[in-house]
GROMACS .gro file of C-alpha atoms in nm:
model
  197
    1UNK     CA    1  -0.003  -0.011   0.009
    2UNK     CA    2   0.123   0.282  -0.108
    3UNK     CA    3   0.002   0.654  -0.173
    4UNK     CA    4  -0.124   0.558  -0.525
    5UNK     CA    5  -0.339   0.300  -0.278
    6UNK     CA    6  -0.317  -0.088  -0.266
    7UNK     CA    7  -0.188  -0.342  -0.448
    8UNK     CA    8  -0.236  -0.724  -0.360
    9UNK     CA    9  -0.060  -1.018  -0.531
   10UNK     CA   10   0.120  -0.736  -0.836
   11UNK     CA   11   0.402  -0.943  -0.901
   12UNK     CA   12   0.576  -0.887  -1.276
   13UNK     CA   13   0.544  -1.213  -1.467
   14UNK     CA   14   0.779  -1.512  -1.337
   15UNK     CA   15   1.044  -1.563  -1.657
   16UNK     CA   16   1.340  -1.791  -1.526
   17UNK     CA   17   1.428  -1.865  -1.924
   18UNK     CA   18   1.773  -1.657  -1.891
   19UNK     CA   19   1.808  -1.974  -1.593
   20UNK     CA   20   1.667  -2.300  -1.793
   21UNK     CA   21   2.094  -2.466  -1.734
   22UNK     CA   22   2.034  -2.423  -1.349
   23UNK     CA   23   1.657  -2.524  -1.340
   24UNK     CA   24   1.800  -2.848  -1.586
   25UNK     CA   25   2.081  -2.918  -1.359
   26UNK     CA   26   1.847  -2.935  -1.018
   27UNK     CA   27   1.713  -3.224  -1.117
   28UNK     CA   28   1.370  -3.134  -1.205
   29UNK     CA   29   1.154  -3.372  -1.388
   30UNK     CA   30   0.836  -3.004  -1.504
   31UNK     CA   31   0.836  -2.661  -1.536
   32UNK     CA   32   0.519  -2.488  -1.450
   33UNK     CA   33   0.356  -2.277  -1.644
   34UNK     CA   34   0.093  -2.000  -1.546
   35UNK     CA   35  -0.175  -2.051  -1.687
   36UNK     CA   36  -0.512  -1.956  -1.570
   37UNK     CA   37  -0.677  -1.756  -1.649
   38UNK     CA   38  -0.494  -1.762  -2.027
   39UNK     CA   39  -0.538  -1.864  -2.407
   40UNK     CA   40  -0.418  -2.058  -2.652
   41UNK     CA   41  -0.155  -1.798  -2.832
   42UNK     CA   42   0.008  -1.705  -2.459
   43UNK     CA   43   0.030  -2.099  -2.425
   44UNK     CA   44   0.141  -2.192  -2.664
   45UNK     CA   45   0.437  -1.869  -2.703
   46UNK     CA   46   0.560  -1.994  -2.397
   47UNK     CA   47   0.624  -2.347  -2.426
   48UNK     CA   48   0.703  -2.343  -2.832
   49UNK     CA   49   1.013  -2.108  -2.649
   50UNK     CA   50   1.109  -2.314  -2.359
   51UNK     CA   51   1.024  -2.616  -2.535
   52UNK     CA   52   1.288  -2.514  -2.828
   53UNK     CA   53   1.561  -2.316  -2.508
   54UNK     CA   54   1.541  -2.675  -2.318
   55UNK     CA   55   1.652  -2.877  -2.665
   56UNK     CA   56   1.912  -2.661  -2.731
   57UNK     CA   57   1.975  -2.695  -2.400
   58UNK     CA   58   1.996  -3.034  -2.386
   59UNK     CA   59   2.138  -3.131  -2.744
   60UNK     CA   60   2.442  -2.899  -2.593
   61UNK     CA   61   2.552  -2.806  -2.258
   62UNK     CA   62   2.867  -2.606  -2.313
   63UNK     CA   63   2.677  -2.378  -2.606
   64UNK     CA   64   2.407  -2.359  -2.466
   65UNK     CA   65   2.285  -1.958  -2.442
   66UNK     CA   66   1.931  -1.783  -2.466
   67UNK     CA   67   1.874  -1.687  -2.790
   68UNK     CA   68   1.712  -1.325  -2.850
   69UNK     CA   69   1.445  -1.458  -3.060
   70UNK     CA   70   1.333  -1.629  -2.772
   71UNK     CA   71   1.275  -1.355  -2.549
   72UNK     CA   72   1.133  -1.114  -2.749
   73UNK     CA   73   0.914  -1.451  -2.877
   74UNK     CA   74   0.786  -1.354  -2.494
   75UNK     CA   75   0.740  -1.028  -2.549
   76UNK     CA   76   0.505  -1.035  -2.784
   77UNK     CA   77   0.231  -1.248  -2.496
   78UNK     CA   78   0.030  -0.986  -2.310
   79UNK     CA   79   0.246  -0.954  -1.952
   80UNK     CA   80   0.305  -0.739  -1.741
   81UNK     CA   81   0.732  -0.700  -1.808
   82UNK     CA   82   0.913  -1.071  -1.654
   83UNK     CA   83   1.088  -1.098  -1.298
   84UNK     CA   84   1.338  -1.421  -1.175
   85UNK     CA   85   1.089  -1.345  -0.909
   86UNK     CA   86   1.290  -1.513  -0.520
   87UNK     CA   87   1.520  -1.788  -0.766
   88UNK     CA   88   1.781  -1.517  -0.720
   89UNK     CA   89   1.701  -1.408  -0.368
   90UNK     CA   90   1.496  -1.146  -0.181
   91UNK     CA   91   1.282  -0.942  -0.525
   92UNK     CA   92   1.332  -0.580  -0.520
   93UNK     CA   93   1.093  -0.255  -0.619
   94UNK     CA   94   1.098  -0.302  -0.908
   95UNK     CA   95   1.028  -0.630  -0.925
   96UNK     CA   96   0.675  -0.535  -0.827
   97UNK     CA   97   0.416  -0.351  -1.098
   98UNK     CA   98   0.176  -0.054  -0.943
   99UNK     CA   99   0.074   0.044  -1.312
  100UNK     CA  100  -0.093  -0.289  -1.343
  101UNK     CA  101  -0.073  -0.233  -1.676
  102UNK     CA  102  -0.051  -0.531  -1.948
  103UNK     CA  103   0.186  -0.478  -2.222
  104UNK     CA  104   0.056  -0.588  -2.513
  105UNK     CA  105   0.238  -0.558  -2.862
  106UNK     CA  106   0.007  -0.884  -3.034
  107UNK     CA  107  -0.245  -0.982  -3.059
  108UNK     CA  108  -0.439  -1.344  -3.085
  109UNK     CA  109  -0.672  -1.277  -3.453
  110UNK     CA  110  -0.734  -1.632  -3.509
  111UNK     CA  111  -0.741  -2.037  -3.510
  112UNK     CA  112  -0.614  -2.255  -3.827
  113UNK     CA  113  -0.840  -2.557  -3.771
  114UNK     CA  114  -0.767  -2.722  -4.123
  115UNK     CA  115  -0.639  -2.678  -4.382
  116UNK     CA  116  -0.795  -2.859  -4.761
  117UNK     CA  117  -0.541  -3.025  -4.976
  118UNK     CA  118  -0.473  -2.741  -5.202
  119UNK     CA  119  -0.315  -2.531  -4.935
  120UNK     CA  120  -0.666  -2.306  -4.825
  121UNK     CA  121  -0.646  -2.226  -4.458
  122UNK     CA  122  -0.976  -2.261  -4.241
  123UNK     CA  123  -0.924  -1.989  -4.026
  124UNK     CA  124  -1.181  -1.895  -3.714
  125UNK     CA  125  -1.168  -1.596  -3.614
  126UNK     CA  126  -1.040  -1.414  -3.247
  127UNK     CA  127  -1.014  -1.065  -3.314
  128UNK     CA  128  -1.113  -0.854  -3.632
  129UNK     CA  129  -0.970  -0.905  -3.992
  130UNK     CA  130  -0.926  -0.670  -4.279
  131UNK     CA  131  -0.772  -0.770  -4.612
  132UNK     CA  132  -0.499  -0.566  -4.673
  133UNK     CA  133  -0.384  -0.680  -4.218
  134UNK     CA  134  -0.013  -0.800  -4.189
  135UNK     CA  135  -0.004  -1.142  -3.929
  136UNK     CA  136   0.202  -1.288  -3.846
  137UNK     CA  137   0.158  -1.723  -3.878
  138UNK     CA  138   0.300  -1.920  -3.568
  139UNK     CA  139   0.371  -2.239  -3.640
  140UNK     CA  140   0.540  -2.559  -3.489
  141UNK     CA  141   0.854  -2.486  -3.304
  142UNK     CA  142   0.962  -2.163  -3.353
  143UNK     CA  143   0.864  -2.097  -3.685
  144UNK     CA  144   0.706  -1.786  -3.820
  145UNK     CA  145   0.582  -1.600  -4.110
  146UNK     CA  146   0.461  -1.274  -4.136
  147UNK     CA  147   0.266  -1.187  -4.468
  148UNK     CA  148  -0.085  -0.982  -4.551
  149UNK     CA  149  -0.362  -1.060  -4.479
  150UNK     CA  150  -0.524  -1.200  -4.856
  151UNK     CA  151  -0.972  -1.128  -4.971
  152UNK     CA  152  -1.163  -1.444  -4.765
  153UNK     CA  153  -1.396  -1.593  -4.859
  154UNK     CA  154  -1.694  -1.693  -4.517
  155UNK     CA  155  -1.690  -2.043  -4.474
  156UNK     CA  156  -2.068  -2.109  -4.430
  157UNK     CA  157  -2.154  -2.017  -4.807
  158UNK     CA  158  -1.824  -1.934  -4.960
  159UNK     CA  159  -1.949  -1.528  -5.025
  160UNK     CA  160  -1.561  -1.288  -5.097
  161UNK     CA  161  -1.490  -1.085  -4.723
  162UNK     CA  162  -1.297  -0.814  -4.708
  163UNK     CA  163  -1.362  -0.779  -4.282
  164UNK     CA  164  -1.408  -1.079  -4.068
  165UNK     CA  165  -1.546  -1.054  -3.712
  166UNK     CA  166  -1.471  -1.296  -3.372
  167UNK     CA  167  -1.579  -1.590  -3.414
  168UNK     CA  168  -1.609  -1.609  -3.855
  169UNK     CA  169  -1.509  -1.922  -3.996
  170UNK     CA  170  -1.332  -1.795  -4.283
  171UNK     CA  171  -1.201  -1.961  -4.554
  172UNK     CA  172  -0.782  -1.797  -4.677
  173UNK     CA  173  -0.493  -1.882  -4.880
  174UNK     CA  174  -0.157  -1.849  -4.648
  175UNK     CA  175   0.131  -1.782  -4.921
  176UNK     CA  176   0.296  -2.073  -4.699
  177UNK     CA  177   0.273  -2.385  -4.593
  178UNK     CA  178   0.037  -2.397  -4.287
  179UNK     CA  179  -0.101  -2.668  -4.056
  180UNK     CA  180  -0.376  -2.716  -3.854
  181UNK     CA  181  -0.368  -2.556  -3.517
  182UNK     CA  182  -0.099  -2.257  -3.610
  183UNK     CA  183  -0.224  -1.958  -3.488
  184UNK     CA  184  -0.240  -1.621  -3.664
  185UNK     CA  185  -0.160  -1.346  -3.414
  186UNK     CA  186  -0.121  -0.931  -3.543
  187UNK     CA  187   0.111  -0.645  -3.448
  188UNK     CA  188  -0.118  -0.344  -3.194
  189UNK     CA  189  -0.074  -0.026  -3.286
  190UNK     CA  190   0.145   0.156  -3.129
  191UNK     CA  191  -0.089   0.416  -2.924
  192UNK     CA  192  -0.224   0.082  -2.796
  193UNK     CA  193   0.133  -0.140  -2.703
  194UNK     CA  194   0.096   0.018  -2.378
  195UNK     CA  195  -0.201  -0.172  -2.218
  196UNK     CA  196  -0.416   0.181  -2.258
  197UNK     CA  197  -0.543   0.142  -2.610
   0.00000   0.00000   0.00000
């Protein structure tokens, strides 16, 4: 509690990516992701980063280095900044988030539900999509590709769409290989990245 109000459990989010070697050598068998009340974009992004990092460490413990792309990926999910919590001692003031503001640089806009033999993806839309939007396809491992969203067709009646809305199912051609359960996300407008827009 301070002059700005009372803040209960208002910590930054825990991130131990840079300490995976110590965790692996300590003999742990599993890692727990704090995923309560989190969606598939959060869960998929965190799992893909930690899976890749653990595999790299297993394959070459001596040469293991945390990759910038892993940290960048973790910054693309909704978070309150990152901390190591109590791992390295008592948390300091920098480990608390008094503004209670999530950082959201990207938004989840859809999930691929099926892919036809001719490579057309069926997508369940989660946020408004407009033809021409720059989106990023998030696939297995650390694969991701950016592309301009083409015109879409409504999966129900085949009508042509330039705008798709949440819960709508659309079909669209993706310019590279895509699989069911790949995700689509879009970089947010800079004014909304700080959680205020």
